[in-house]
Short mmCIF file of N, CA and C in Angstrom, two decimals:
data_model
loop_
_atom_site.label_atom_id
_atom_site.label_comp_id
_atom_site.label_asym_id
_atom_site.label_seq_id
_atom_site.Cartn_x
_atom_site.Cartn_y
_atom_site.Cartn_z
N UNK F 23 -128.99 85.40 -22.28
CA UNK F 23 -129.36 86.37 -21.28
C UNK F 23 -130.33 85.69 -20.31
N UNK F 24 -130.08 85.88 -19.01
CA UNK F 24 -130.94 85.22 -18.03
C UNK F 24 -132.26 85.98 -17.85
N UNK F 25 -133.21 85.31 -17.22
CA UNK F 25 -134.56 85.88 -17.07
C UNK F 25 -134.56 87.18 -16.29
N UNK F 26 -133.71 87.27 -15.26
CA UNK F 26 -133.64 88.49 -14.46
C UNK F 26 -133.19 89.68 -15.29
N UNK F 27 -132.20 89.47 -16.13
CA UNK F 27 -131.71 90.54 -16.99
C UNK F 27 -132.78 90.98 -17.98
N UNK F 28 -133.51 90.02 -18.52
CA UNK F 28 -134.59 90.34 -19.47
C UNK F 28 -135.65 91.18 -18.77
N UNK F 29 -136.03 90.80 -17.55
CA UNK F 29 -137.04 91.56 -16.80
C UNK F 29 -136.57 92.98 -16.51
N UNK F 30 -135.30 93.13 -16.14
CA UNK F 30 -134.75 94.46 -15.86
C UNK F 30 -134.74 95.32 -17.13
N UNK F 31 -134.35 94.73 -18.25
CA UNK F 31 -134.34 95.48 -19.51
C UNK F 31 -135.74 95.87 -19.93
N UNK F 32 -136.71 94.98 -19.75
CA UNK F 32 -138.08 95.31 -20.11
C UNK F 32 -138.62 96.43 -19.24
N UNK F 33 -138.28 96.42 -17.96
CA UNK F 33 -138.72 97.48 -17.06
C UNK F 33 -138.08 98.81 -17.47
N UNK F 34 -136.79 98.78 -17.78
CA UNK F 34 -136.10 99.99 -18.22
C UNK F 34 -136.70 100.50 -19.52
N UNK F 35 -137.05 99.59 -20.44
CA UNK F 35 -137.65 99.99 -21.72
C UNK F 35 -138.96 100.74 -21.48
N UNK F 36 -139.78 100.24 -20.56
CA UNK F 36 -141.05 100.89 -20.25
C UNK F 36 -140.83 102.31 -19.76
N UNK F 37 -139.88 102.48 -18.87
CA UNK F 37 -139.59 103.81 -18.34
C UNK F 37 -139.06 104.72 -19.45
N UNK F 38 -138.12 104.22 -20.25
CA UNK F 38 -137.57 105.02 -21.34
C UNK F 38 -138.67 105.42 -22.32
N UNK F 39 -139.59 104.50 -22.59
CA UNK F 39 -140.69 104.81 -23.52
C UNK F 39 -141.58 105.91 -22.95
N UNK F 40 -141.86 105.84 -21.65
CA UNK F 40 -142.69 106.86 -21.00
C UNK F 40 -142.00 108.23 -21.02
N UNK F 41 -140.67 108.21 -20.94
CA UNK F 41 -139.90 109.45 -20.95
C UNK F 41 -139.67 109.99 -22.36
N UNK F 42 -140.00 109.18 -23.37
CA UNK F 42 -139.75 109.59 -24.74
C UNK F 42 -138.30 109.47 -25.14
N UNK F 43 -137.55 108.60 -24.47
CA UNK F 43 -136.13 108.40 -24.75
C UNK F 43 -135.96 107.36 -25.85
N UNK F 44 -136.31 107.76 -27.07
CA UNK F 44 -136.32 106.85 -28.22
C UNK F 44 -134.98 106.14 -28.45
N UNK F 45 -133.83 106.84 -28.37
CA UNK F 45 -132.56 106.12 -28.60
C UNK F 45 -132.35 104.99 -27.60
N UNK F 46 -132.73 105.22 -26.34
CA UNK F 46 -132.55 104.19 -25.33
C UNK F 46 -133.52 103.03 -25.55
N UNK F 47 -134.74 103.34 -25.97
CA UNK F 47 -135.70 102.28 -26.30
C UNK F 47 -135.14 101.43 -27.43
N UNK F 48 -134.57 102.06 -28.45
CA UNK F 48 -134.00 101.32 -29.59
C UNK F 48 -132.85 100.43 -29.15
N UNK F 49 -132.00 100.95 -28.27
CA UNK F 49 -130.86 100.16 -27.79
C UNK F 49 -131.34 98.93 -27.02
N UNK F 50 -132.34 99.13 -26.17
CA UNK F 50 -132.86 97.99 -25.41
C UNK F 50 -133.54 97.00 -26.34
N UNK F 51 -134.28 97.50 -27.32
CA UNK F 51 -134.93 96.60 -28.28
C UNK F 51 -133.90 95.75 -28.99
N UNK F 52 -132.77 96.35 -29.33
CA UNK F 52 -131.70 95.60 -29.99
C UNK F 52 -131.17 94.52 -29.05
N UNK F 53 -130.99 94.84 -27.79
CA UNK F 53 -130.51 93.86 -26.82
C UNK F 53 -131.52 92.73 -26.60
N UNK F 54 -132.79 93.08 -26.60
CA UNK F 54 -133.84 92.09 -26.35
C UNK F 54 -134.22 91.30 -27.59
N UNK F 55 -133.77 91.74 -28.76
CA UNK F 55 -134.18 91.09 -30.00
C UNK F 55 -133.63 89.67 -30.07
N UNK F 56 -134.50 88.73 -29.86
CA UNK F 56 -134.11 87.32 -29.92
C UNK F 56 -134.87 86.61 -31.03
N UNK F 57 -135.37 87.37 -32.00
CA UNK F 57 -136.14 86.79 -33.09
C UNK F 57 -135.48 87.07 -34.43
N UNK F 58 -134.27 86.53 -34.64
CA UNK F 58 -133.58 86.83 -35.89
C UNK F 58 -134.33 86.35 -37.13
N UNK F 59 -135.15 85.31 -36.98
CA UNK F 59 -135.92 84.82 -38.12
C UNK F 59 -136.95 85.83 -38.58
N UNK F 60 -137.43 86.67 -37.66
CA UNK F 60 -138.43 87.67 -38.02
C UNK F 60 -137.78 88.94 -38.57
N UNK F 61 -136.47 89.08 -38.42
CA UNK F 61 -135.79 90.30 -38.82
C UNK F 61 -135.32 90.27 -40.27
N UNK F 62 -135.58 89.20 -40.99
CA UNK F 62 -135.25 89.09 -42.41
C UNK F 62 -133.80 89.43 -42.74
N UNK F 63 -132.89 89.06 -41.87
CA UNK F 63 -131.48 89.28 -42.15
C UNK F 63 -130.98 90.69 -41.87
N UNK F 64 -131.81 91.51 -41.23
CA UNK F 64 -131.37 92.87 -40.91
C UNK F 64 -130.31 92.80 -39.80
N UNK F 65 -129.29 93.62 -39.94
CA UNK F 65 -128.27 93.72 -38.90
C UNK F 65 -128.85 94.47 -37.70
N UNK F 66 -128.14 94.43 -36.59
CA UNK F 66 -128.59 95.15 -35.40
C UNK F 66 -128.72 96.64 -35.71
N UNK F 67 -127.79 97.19 -36.46
CA UNK F 67 -127.84 98.62 -36.81
C UNK F 67 -129.03 98.90 -37.72
N UNK F 68 -129.28 98.02 -38.69
CA UNK F 68 -130.43 98.20 -39.57
C UNK F 68 -131.74 98.14 -38.79
N UNK F 69 -131.82 97.25 -37.81
CA UNK F 69 -133.01 97.19 -36.96
C UNK F 69 -133.18 98.50 -36.19
N UNK F 70 -132.07 99.03 -35.71
CA UNK F 70 -132.11 100.30 -34.99
C UNK F 70 -132.61 101.41 -35.92
N UNK F 71 -132.10 101.45 -37.15
CA UNK F 71 -132.52 102.46 -38.12
C UNK F 71 -134.00 102.26 -38.46
N UNK F 72 -134.41 101.01 -38.66
CA UNK F 72 -135.82 100.73 -38.98
C UNK F 72 -136.74 101.23 -37.87
N UNK F 73 -136.35 101.01 -36.62
CA UNK F 73 -137.17 101.48 -35.51
C UNK F 73 -137.26 103.00 -35.50
N UNK F 74 -136.18 103.66 -35.85
CA UNK F 74 -136.20 105.12 -35.90
C UNK F 74 -137.03 105.62 -37.09
N UNK F 75 -136.97 104.91 -38.20
CA UNK F 75 -137.83 105.24 -39.35
C UNK F 75 -139.29 105.12 -38.91
N UNK F 76 -139.60 104.04 -38.21
CA UNK F 76 -140.98 103.79 -37.76
C UNK F 76 -141.44 104.85 -36.76
N UNK F 77 -140.50 105.48 -36.07
CA UNK F 77 -140.88 106.52 -35.12
C UNK F 77 -141.06 107.88 -35.80
N UNK F 78 -140.85 107.90 -37.14
CA UNK F 78 -141.09 109.12 -37.90
C UNK F 78 -139.86 109.99 -38.13
N UNK F 79 -138.69 109.49 -37.78
CA UNK F 79 -137.47 110.28 -37.95
C UNK F 79 -137.05 110.35 -39.41
N UNK F 80 -136.49 111.49 -39.79
CA UNK F 80 -135.92 111.64 -41.13
C UNK F 80 -134.51 111.04 -41.12
N UNK F 81 -133.93 110.86 -42.30
CA UNK F 81 -132.58 110.34 -42.38
C UNK F 81 -131.60 111.25 -41.65
N UNK F 82 -131.79 112.55 -41.78
CA UNK F 82 -130.90 113.50 -41.11
C UNK F 82 -131.01 113.36 -39.59
N UNK F 83 -132.23 113.22 -39.09
CA UNK F 83 -132.43 113.05 -37.65
C UNK F 83 -131.82 111.74 -37.16
N UNK F 84 -131.96 110.69 -37.96
CA UNK F 84 -131.37 109.39 -37.61
C UNK F 84 -129.85 109.51 -37.57
N UNK F 85 -129.28 110.18 -38.56
CA UNK F 85 -127.83 110.37 -38.61
C UNK F 85 -127.34 111.10 -37.37
N UNK F 86 -128.04 112.16 -36.99
CA UNK F 86 -127.65 112.92 -35.80
C UNK F 86 -127.78 112.08 -34.53
N UNK F 87 -128.87 111.35 -34.44
CA UNK F 87 -129.12 110.56 -33.23
C UNK F 87 -128.12 109.42 -33.07
N UNK F 88 -127.75 108.78 -34.17
CA UNK F 88 -126.84 107.64 -34.11
C UNK F 88 -125.38 108.03 -34.37
N UNK F 89 -125.15 109.32 -34.57
CA UNK F 89 -123.80 109.82 -34.84
C UNK F 89 -123.19 109.15 -36.07
N UNK F 90 -123.98 109.13 -37.15
CA UNK F 90 -123.56 108.56 -38.43
C UNK F 90 -123.62 109.65 -39.49
N UNK F 91 -122.98 109.40 -40.62
CA UNK F 91 -123.10 110.34 -41.73
C UNK F 91 -124.44 110.11 -42.41
N UNK F 92 -124.91 111.13 -43.10
CA UNK F 92 -126.16 111.00 -43.86
C UNK F 92 -126.07 109.92 -44.91
N UNK F 93 -124.90 109.80 -45.52
CA UNK F 93 -124.70 108.78 -46.57
C UNK F 93 -124.80 107.37 -45.98
N UNK F 94 -124.28 107.19 -44.77
CA UNK F 94 -124.36 105.88 -44.13
C UNK F 94 -125.82 105.53 -43.83
N UNK F 95 -126.57 106.49 -43.35
CA UNK F 95 -127.99 106.26 -43.06
C UNK F 95 -128.73 105.95 -44.36
N UNK F 96 -128.44 106.70 -45.42
CA UNK F 96 -129.07 106.43 -46.72
C UNK F 96 -128.82 104.98 -47.13
N UNK F 97 -127.60 104.50 -46.92
CA UNK F 97 -127.24 103.13 -47.29
C UNK F 97 -128.01 102.12 -46.44
N UNK F 98 -128.11 102.39 -45.14
CA UNK F 98 -128.87 101.49 -44.26
C UNK F 98 -130.33 101.44 -44.70
N UNK F 99 -130.91 102.59 -45.01
CA UNK F 99 -132.31 102.63 -45.44
C UNK F 99 -132.49 101.83 -46.74
N UNK F 100 -131.58 102.01 -47.66
CA UNK F 100 -131.64 101.26 -48.92
C UNK F 100 -131.55 99.76 -48.67
N UNK F 101 -130.63 99.36 -47.79
CA UNK F 101 -130.49 97.93 -47.47
C UNK F 101 -131.75 97.39 -46.82
N UNK F 102 -132.35 98.18 -45.94
CA UNK F 102 -133.59 97.76 -45.27
C UNK F 102 -134.68 97.54 -46.30
N UNK F 103 -134.85 98.50 -47.20
CA UNK F 103 -135.88 98.38 -48.25
C UNK F 103 -135.65 97.13 -49.08
N UNK F 104 -134.40 96.87 -49.45
CA UNK F 104 -134.08 95.69 -50.27
C UNK F 104 -134.34 94.40 -49.52
N UNK F 105 -133.89 94.32 -48.28
CA UNK F 105 -134.05 93.08 -47.51
C UNK F 105 -135.51 92.79 -47.20
N UNK F 106 -136.30 93.83 -46.95
CA UNK F 106 -137.71 93.64 -46.62
C UNK F 106 -138.59 93.61 -47.87
N UNK F 107 -137.99 93.96 -49.01
CA UNK F 107 -138.72 94.02 -50.28
C UNK F 107 -139.90 94.98 -50.18
N UNK F 108 -139.59 96.20 -49.69
CA UNK F 108 -140.60 97.24 -49.58
C UNK F 108 -140.10 98.48 -50.32
N UNK F 109 -141.03 99.30 -50.86
CA UNK F 109 -140.61 100.45 -51.65
C UNK F 109 -140.51 101.78 -50.90
N UNK F 110 -141.11 101.87 -49.70
CA UNK F 110 -141.21 103.16 -49.03
C UNK F 110 -140.98 103.04 -47.52
N UNK F 111 -140.77 104.19 -46.90
CA UNK F 111 -140.63 104.24 -45.44
C UNK F 111 -141.92 103.78 -44.76
N UNK F 112 -143.05 104.14 -45.35
CA UNK F 112 -144.34 103.75 -44.80
C UNK F 112 -144.50 102.24 -44.82
N UNK F 113 -144.12 101.62 -45.93
CA UNK F 113 -144.20 100.16 -46.04
C UNK F 113 -143.23 99.49 -45.07
N UNK F 114 -142.05 100.05 -44.90
CA UNK F 114 -141.08 99.50 -43.94
C UNK F 114 -141.62 99.61 -42.52
N UNK F 115 -142.25 100.74 -42.22
CA UNK F 115 -142.85 100.94 -40.90
C UNK F 115 -143.96 99.93 -40.65
N UNK F 116 -144.82 99.74 -41.64
CA UNK F 116 -145.90 98.77 -41.51
C UNK F 116 -145.33 97.37 -41.28
N UNK F 117 -144.29 97.02 -42.03
CA UNK F 117 -143.65 95.71 -41.89
C UNK F 117 -143.11 95.54 -40.46
N UNK F 118 -142.46 96.57 -39.96
CA UNK F 118 -141.88 96.51 -38.61
C UNK F 118 -142.98 96.30 -37.56
N UNK F 119 -144.10 96.99 -37.72
CA UNK F 119 -145.20 96.82 -36.76
C UNK F 119 -145.83 95.43 -36.89
N UNK F 120 -146.00 94.96 -38.12
CA UNK F 120 -146.59 93.64 -38.33
C UNK F 120 -145.74 92.53 -37.71
N UNK F 121 -144.43 92.74 -37.71
CA UNK F 121 -143.52 91.73 -37.17
C UNK F 121 -143.07 92.04 -35.75
N UNK F 122 -143.78 92.97 -35.11
CA UNK F 122 -143.55 93.34 -33.72
C UNK F 122 -142.09 93.67 -33.43
N UNK F 123 -141.49 94.41 -34.34
CA UNK F 123 -140.12 94.85 -34.13
C UNK F 123 -140.10 96.28 -33.56
N UNK F 124 -141.26 96.88 -33.48
CA UNK F 124 -141.38 98.22 -32.92
C UNK F 124 -142.34 98.19 -31.76
#
């Protein structure tokens, strides 16, 4: 991705964040994510779910927002916990903030 595109995405992210457009912020974060070593092997979808967990969303809210089944979200959350070696949503959120993924 060229520098101009990165600047445009960052500007759009700022506006979306100010508007409270969490799904759009998550999508842009996924596009801008160039730190796979910091993501501990999380897929793009798992990163998206992790960001929504960190924003305080329940599994049901995440499922509705991403148009997924509740069971699929449960599986993503379980995979996130396993890959990050954390036991709770709070620990996953803390990990995401520590690694600047949110």
